[in-house]
Structure formats: structure tokens, C-alpha cells
């Protein structure tokens, strides 16, 4: 079934590689077929204790009182953990790279912001005893109004989901309630368009449903360390997170993992590691905390839902001249990785097409839903679905074949992308051609003759004059639709900053720097030579030289120029996005 | 009081223990009870296993009698019960079918209970033992009506007259996942024919009410008719009478209502 | 909470353990006897990663009360290979890339073994039914189905490690 199309881009490929393009046995296969691959739960410990959490039955409620006296006396119970037992009971995952503010407790203390939020942890000798004791914990709640809709959440007067972000949105660059992309002048272009195609797309959250549920086992090790068997997809990310939350030197944690029973993005949140380690610290015994299937499905953090509005301006000949996108990521109650998903989304727009005028506002909204997180292509997948459906509608509007419409508007090598990077290794045209061929879909000779390698660059490589605005200043929802404040001249790569950037990352509740890993400060490297096997571009170099390795952050991002080390020594975004070629 | 486990070796021991202890629950195949235990919903009470060989017996002389402990796999092994293979095959994968019992299926909550739907269309009787004494025959419909109240004692077996003609019995389960999955709905129909006309129609729906239900309106419109296009159209029109489907993870109430007549018609016309 | 003694055979050897009255067989195997072959994926019978054979019949160990296993013979994936020699199904799974994360593999292999024991020459549809109680989130099943069909056609046992 698999077919290698070696006729395409043959000059860009080396077919004499040892591994790429050839079948190779997985090195973990013998373990898998004999049942001996060591998943986190496949480790025997003497005196293993089991941890279960009490979860909020409400979407949003203030916690008035927690009574654990009956549970403490229940058979087999060794220890009960509450928020006050967690050394640093507020964290955000990307704080390890200085992105976002700490906003999520390990165990809720004063209020719960989603149904299923952990409140109390019970550690007992058997799972059954932990479950029985769990039923004895009494939590007294004052139920608060909740908000589930991303746009409702952004309206003034909506219930405050997450006190760290009191306006229910993630704060970009300490300035805006959304991530911005501005390229050319969409409003002027819409006025010239023959057709306007406008629509709304709504995605649902999607659970990864890995076959192995999230979990970990932590046990005291010699030399005052803890060994942690973890299913984390990013083992050292989890180690750093646990070290921060537990205020431990990271060298006191010995994480073992890498054998993951399916993750798909759902095992980057360190959902269990901090509590199992804390349990092991408090009891001096090995502690196992595994989500059951129901917890995994309901509270194991899904791919976030997205609402996407797309408006295209199309000329009679089928060329898209303007695309405006407004999208809302549903972060759920806490940030986790949604802030990053929105940046990926912004950078991906307007999809694999060359459109001379693009504008996008991408919001991350907090709602009283289970926090969402990474999942295969998150930030891209949903918007791509919406864009492709919209392409079909665009084709219909201008009476074109949808395949031809895509080929006509496809990006090509050397084109300027809306985030001001030059497109390379583009292949949409060839993909569409092959799909059409396989589907027996007739294409015109002209469409068949097109190639991603030719026709790009030149005028298509220019950065147009771009009006910019100050819409969506933090805390001022009325500014969301203000007029342009100035127009950047054609060719402008970045927005001049009027003030020094304030480094992101939380000042709040942060442990001493020693408790978190230190990162090397970002040092820009000169634009590197393209790899040897890559052919020189066919077209003359575009007007704007590609600045791969030194390219700036996304359009509206402040200049990273003053490479001022922050607390962790990282320049904002340096590891999230923007200074690295994807 | 945590969970206690005991084994009863005879029907009367088991029935006595159940009558004497409100917390007692019979562990039949365990496919439903164990989930409750594993997830902490069932944390105390008596779990009772019954090892009386009659509990798993199949008796095919005259009226069919299936011990309540008979599993779906055991039914699939008996060629004489071929008309019940479709509902037995519709329950879970092979491991579940090896464990799941008929008795447990009588207690399974919607959208489970596919086998019970088939039994309902066969006009089955449930043999119930309350405390000591001989089992009493209770019509399945009555048994299901009282199920929510609990305290039904021990089910020892189900009995029914086998269809005269295996082709008169039809079963269809609609699910989203193939080859197995929970029911959007299930339909069973026993349509004995006499002189080319339906005589004594029994039609039952699963996942259309809190417990499997008889489709009496459909039975009425089919009675005395040939199974032709007109009768099927009438059955379609009558399908929704008395149904109370719910919205769950498998399907919405609206969807269940919409597709029921379609699947009923396909079942009646022998379409796949 | 009174512990209950159980004696049974596990992959051909006699084992004895004390179990709690609500312990399931999966917990007994994994936590009591350190047989980590069968996995926990749901505890509700839906995923099949805990699949074992009890007296030759396919069963879900998470839905089997441990105390009921007295005198039975339980077989898990851990007993499939003969020393270093893989079972033909195991070899076929390797040859057909029928595992990615590997978490479903123990259950899949056990279900496949029961299928081939009852039906040495299954059709593709029968293979699909045979593993219909086992969820795989990684492979998309095709490679697994191919592997089972290949093993049925007479895959060779091989020495690997
Ligand atoms: C993965 C999976 C898929 C499933 N798919 C389906 C499906 O497609 N269709 C379907 O209908 N069901 C399905 N089920 C549910 C269930 O397996 C079946 O309904 C099965 O028939 C229940 O029988 P059991 O013997 O396992 O019940 P148990 O768990 O043993 O018992 C269930 C309840 O009935 C009571 N009980 C059982 N027998 C008696 C008796 N003789 N007397 C008094 N009380 C009794 C028990 O005390 C308990 O309360 C599925 C289950 C799983 C795990
Ligand atoms: S753990 Fe037993 S079926 Fe999933
Ligand atoms: S290989 Fe990962 S679940 Fe099957």
C-alpha cells in the first residue's frame, strides 16, 4: 500500500541513506511481544502504597471546608495529602521555559475550577482501601456560576475561572489578550474581492485515550533520592516540573521512563508524578498513583476545543486576496500547553497558501472545563480542518474545481509566508496532484503542469505594507475592535518596540532558582549554510533574504534583541517558538 | 463493612444467603459487578458465587431452559440454539462472551441487555427463587418492570418455547463500532407465520427505555398481516409508540428515535 | 479484612497466594505474583490489555475475582515463549510490526492464541472478531490482523534473544 514517489523532488533527496526509506526492526519489539517491556507500572516494590484523589464534583465552586477525619481512620489509610502539604502548590508547565504564569494548584485549596479537579489525595495500603476512604472525605462547597463557552468567557462580567488570569484569557507579551498576526491590509483587500466567504467552525475536545492510563510510582531511594517510574512523554520535563512543585533539587529525583503505553500528547502534563513523589516523601514508602479509565477519559486533559472564524476575499479568477481568522482555544481551567498551541496556530496561518493579506487574532480562553493540553499537531490540526473546509467553500463560491483552486493558491518555494519567513520545501501542489491522480479526479493540463519549485518568489516574496493596531489590550475588551494605529512600510520585518519587553514567566510563587533546572541563555547563531544535499533555489534569491536561524518571533512579538537573561536564563519564546527552524 | 466473598454450592444456599442479607449480590460472570468493585462504587457487602452445576446447564428437551449462569459463549457452541447466536454474538468480544451470563444480562442496565431483548421477543419466563422453596416462574416483562425496585432474589434459569421455525426469529443490533460495540439500539422479533400471515407477533426493543421493552404497537399492526410492504410501513409508523430512549455517550435521544423505524423496517424486510 | 488463600497454576507452575475478597485476578498476577505481562488499561473489560486464559478460555483478568481462580490454570503472555524461542504469533507480530507502544500486545497475543487454538485457519473477519475485545490505539489494527493471519498460515518459531 505504501508507495514512494521518488519522481517528486528527486534532486532534493539522497536515496542512499542507511535507515531512512528502509524498514528497520524496532529495538523494543522483543520486549513488547514477550510482555517484558518495562512500563511504569511494571515494577515490584515491597510495601507499595496506593494513592487516589478526591475530585471536585462541581464545575466551579469555592471550597468552604474539607473534613478528612473519617477517611484518616479508615482501614489501611496511611496518609492524607491536602493542598497545604504541597511545597509549591501553583505551577504552569511552561514556566520551565519562562512562558506564562503559575496558575494551577496540584491540590485545590480555596476553589475548584473544573469538574474533576483534585482536592485531596488518599494514600492507603491497597487500592480498594484508598477507594473506600475516598468516599469518606467530606468537602463543603459553595457552588459558583460557571462558563463553558469561549466567547462567553471573554465577555465582561463572565465568571472568573482562573484568578491568575482574571479576564479569562492568556496574556501575550504582557500586552494583548490574544496572539496577533498582521500581514498586508486585509480590509483593503476585502474591498477589492469579488467574493467574500465567511464561516464559523467549532471543534470538540478530543481525549487521547492511551491504552495505558497516566500514572507513576515513586519510591525512596538511597542517598536521600527518589526513584520515579513515569509514563511521561517528556521525562525531563516531568522531572523539572516535579522538582519545582516539590521544591527539590532536581538531582534528588531519579526518573525512569521512556516506555510509554501510548501518549499522543496526553502524557506531558505530569498529572501524577508530583503527588506520588510527595506521597513517598511523606510516608517513606513507595507510592503508586494511577488514573483509572474513567479518570483518564474525563479528567486526563484532552486536545482543546477550538472555535474558528474564517473570512476569505476571493477574486473572480480564484485567487484568494485576503484571509482573516479569529480563533479561540478552549484552555479549560488552566493554561497547561494551550498558550503554546495558539502560537503554533498563529504561525501556521494562513495554511499552505500564499495569500497577500492575512490577519489573525488567536485567543486562549479559560473556561470551567478540564484543562486541555498537547495532542498530535495541536494548534494546527483543527485550524487546518477549518481551512480546508473553507477552501472547498471558496472554490464553490468562485465556481472553481476545489483541487484546481488549491493548486492556484498553493504556496511555492521562495514565497513569503505571513509570519515573514520564506517558504521552503513546499509540496502542496504535488500532494494535490497525486491525490487527484489516485482519486481519478480530472485536473486541467495547466494544473498538472504546476510545480512547487517554480513560480514562487519574486513579487510573492515581498512583505506588503501592513497596518497594525493595538486591539485587545489586556483588561480592555472594548479595544478589541479599534482602528489601525500605524502602518508598517513594505518590507518591515518587525514592529519597533516602544518599551523594553517585560520578561514573561511568573514572579509569583516561584521557588528559588536552584530548585529548577538552569538553561543556557539563548545565543543567536549566524544563518547556517543549507545542508549539502539541498539544491540551491531555482529562482533568484527573494527580495527578503531568508533569515532562518535569526528570524524574529511572530509578527507582533517584541524584538528579542536585548538578550537579557531572565530568571532561568532563557529569552522569552526562545524555546517555545521563534528562534528555531521547525 | 468491606467486601466479603462466599461460595454457595446449591441454589437454595445461595437464595437463602441472598434473602438474609440485603447487601448480598450474586457474582455470575462478574463482568458488571467487577467493574463496580474496581472503580470503587461497590466497597462493601457480600459477593456470592454459585457453583451449583445446574446454574450453567442448558436443557433443550421441550421448552428450552437455560441456567442463569449459561454464558454467551456456551450458547454459541450449541447448534440447536442457532436463532440465539446473533444476540449472543452481539455481546462484547470473545473474552466478554466467555464470561457474560444470561442471568447477569437480565440485570444489565441500558444500553446493555441485548440478550434480554431477544428473550423478551421469545416470551421467556424467569425462574426466581426468593429465599427457600421452589423457583417461581415470572414473565420476563414483569420481571423487568420490577427490576428497579431490587430484591428480586436469585434467578436460577430462563425458560421459553423455541420458535417453531428458526427463520421466524430475527435479531438486529445497531452499534457504532464493528464488530462489537454498545447498542444504539437493538431489536428482536419473533414472527410465527400461519397461512402466510403473522400470528402471535412478539417484538422487543433494547436501549429504547430504561429496561428492554415490548413494542406492543408494532406487534398489533403486524398481527394477522402478511409481511409485505404495507405491513412494514405500518410497523415503521408504530415504532415510536411508548419508547423513552435516552441520550448517552453512544447516541442522542433524537438519533435513537430517528433510526429506530429504519432498522425495524430493515429487520422486518430481512435486509442486511 | 480476611485474606483468602488461593492455589492455582500460572503458566505451568503452581502458585499460592493470599488475596483480598475484592481483589481481581489482574491485581493478583501483577502485584501479588509479579507477572507484569497482563496490563491494566481500564479495569472495566473494555480494553483487553489484561486478557489471560483461564483453563484455556479467554477471560479478562480485571473482571475475574481472584478468589474464584482456586484450582484453575491461568496462562499469560509471559508463558508464551518457550525459553528463548518465541511463539509463532510473537514472531509474526515482530515480523509484521504489529506493535508500536506495545501496551496492547500482551492482550492481543493472548486473544490471538485463543483464536488459533479454536480455529487454526481463521478468515480475516474471524480474526477481527477474535481481537474485537482488544483495543489498540497505535497501530490501526491492520498490522496485527496481518500478523495473526501470517501466524495461522504457518509462521515459524524463531530464536531471538
Ligand atoms: C467490554 C464489555 C462489553 C459489553 N458489551 C455488552 C453488550 O454489547 N451487550 C450487553 O447486553 N451487555 C454487554 N456487556 C455487559 C455484560 O457483560 C453483560 O450484560 C452480561 O450479560 C452481564 O452478565 P454477568 O454474568 O457478567 O453479570 P454480573 O456482573 O455477574 O452481574 C450483574 C448483576 O446482576 C446480578 N445477577 C447476575 N446473575 C444473577 C442471578 N442469577 N440472580 C440474581 N442476580 C444476578 C448481579 O448480582 C449483579 O448485580 C458488556 C460488558 C463489557 C465489560
Ligand atoms: S484492564 Fe481488563 S479489559 Fe481493560
Ligand atoms: S501498540 Fe499501542 S495500543 Fe497497540
XYZ file of N, CA and C and ligand atoms in Angstrom, chain B residues 25-33 55 68 72 90-92 96 100-101 103-105 107-108 112-114 153-155 173 181, chain C residues 44-46 63, ligand 1:
158
model
N -24.835 -9.848 46.752
C -25.003 -9.805 45.299
C -24.369 -11.046 44.714
N -25.091 -11.615 43.781
C -24.572 -12.811 43.143
C -23.525 -12.417 42.111
N -22.391 -13.101 42.164
C -21.360 -12.918 41.154
C -21.616 -13.966 40.090
N -22.122 -13.545 38.956
C -22.396 -14.524 37.914
C -21.179 -14.549 36.992
N -21.226 -13.868 35.851
C -19.999 -13.759 35.058
C -19.066 -12.701 35.618
N -19.627 -11.784 36.399
C -18.815 -10.761 37.044
C -18.463 -9.575 36.164
N -18.907 -9.572 34.921
C -18.458 -8.502 34.020
C -18.995 -7.126 34.406
N -20.089 -7.102 35.126
C -20.611 -5.808 35.579
C -20.235 -5.533 37.029
N -20.375 -6.533 37.873
C -20.048 -6.335 39.300
C -18.593 -5.946 39.482
N -26.652 -24.420 37.520
C -26.659 -22.991 37.201
C -26.177 -22.734 35.782
N -29.241 -19.710 34.557
C -28.917 -18.270 34.516
C -27.421 -18.030 34.381
N -22.662 -16.491 27.106
C -22.904 -16.239 25.680
C -22.098 -17.241 24.847
N -23.536 -10.695 19.813
C -23.540 -9.225 19.855
C -23.010 -8.670 21.172
N -22.669 -9.543 22.098
C -22.291 -9.053 23.423
C -20.784 -9.118 23.624
N -20.127 -7.968 23.512
C -18.701 -7.877 23.779
C -17.856 -8.682 22.822
N -15.388 -11.350 26.810
C -16.630 -10.993 27.496
C -17.668 -12.089 27.278
N -19.752 -13.386 30.280
C -21.072 -12.778 30.467
C -22.167 -13.843 30.505
N -23.022 -13.770 31.517
C -24.076 -14.775 31.660
C -25.433 -14.191 31.290
N -28.085 -14.609 33.120
C -28.652 -14.052 34.350
C -28.203 -12.615 34.552
N -26.912 -12.376 34.367
C -26.388 -11.017 34.533
C -26.997 -10.074 33.516
N -27.228 -10.592 32.316
C -27.791 -9.743 31.261
C -29.191 -9.245 31.619
N -30.001 -8.194 34.348
C -29.839 -7.064 35.264
C -29.044 -5.920 34.649
N -28.527 -6.143 33.448
C -27.640 -5.139 32.841
C -28.429 -3.901 32.458
N -26.926 -1.760 27.710
C -26.694 -3.207 27.754
C -28.046 -3.925 27.792
N -27.969 -5.244 27.762
C -29.189 -6.042 27.858
C -29.657 -6.575 26.518
N -28.738 -6.730 25.567
C -29.140 -7.174 24.225
C -29.739 -8.576 24.232
N -34.227 -11.514 44.491
C -33.806 -12.861 44.833
C -32.858 -13.434 43.816
N -32.875 -14.758 43.715
C -31.941 -15.460 42.845
C -32.647 -15.881 41.574
N -32.068 -15.564 40.448
C -32.588 -16.084 39.186
C -31.859 -17.397 38.919
N -28.801 -5.700 16.038
C -28.244 -4.717 16.971
C -27.509 -3.661 16.162
N -19.855 -3.394 19.917
C -19.964 -2.062 20.483
C -21.276 -1.961 21.206
N -12.437 -2.303 33.420
C -13.884 -2.419 33.180
C -14.187 -3.309 31.989
N -13.213 -4.048 31.538
C -13.472 -5.034 30.496
C -13.462 -4.505 29.084
N -13.171 -3.228 28.907
C -13.320 -2.662 27.568
C -12.058 -2.682 26.727
N -11.754 -8.461 35.324
C -13.146 -8.735 35.688
C -13.296 -10.112 36.333
C -16.451 -4.831 27.321
C -17.874 -5.147 27.638
C -18.786 -5.152 26.621
C -20.120 -5.458 26.884
N -20.977 -5.456 25.847
C -22.267 -5.747 26.085
C -23.200 -5.767 25.039
O -22.847 -5.484 23.892
N -24.482 -6.059 25.294
C -24.902 -6.359 26.551
O -26.054 -6.654 26.737
N -24.044 -6.340 27.571
C -22.741 -6.047 27.387
N -21.877 -6.013 28.431
C -22.407 -6.128 29.796
C -22.374 -7.505 30.429
O -21.171 -8.163 30.141
C -23.493 -8.380 30.015
O -24.690 -7.702 30.124
C -23.535 -9.669 30.824
O -24.523 -10.489 30.316
C -23.715 -9.454 32.311
O -23.634 -10.725 32.926
P -22.637 -11.117 34.089
O -22.876 -12.539 34.349
O -21.252 -10.800 33.752
O -23.145 -10.178 35.244
P -22.600 -9.916 36.750
O -21.617 -8.854 36.694
O -22.124 -11.221 37.292
O -23.895 -9.499 37.401
C -24.564 -8.309 37.084
C -25.658 -8.035 38.115
O -26.681 -8.992 38.023
C -26.837 -9.683 39.238
N -27.048 -11.073 38.903
C -26.362 -11.778 37.974
N -26.856 -13.019 37.891
C -27.841 -13.096 38.793
C -28.722 -14.141 39.147
N -28.648 -15.324 38.582
N -29.615 -13.896 40.112
C -29.690 -12.696 40.698
N -28.891 -11.680 40.384
C -27.979 -11.873 39.434
C -25.558 -9.478 39.955
O -25.718 -9.616 41.334
C -25.171 -8.099 39.525
O -25.813 -7.169 40.299
C -20.535 -5.731 28.200
C -19.609 -5.733 29.213
C -18.291 -5.436 28.954
C -17.328 -5.438 30.063
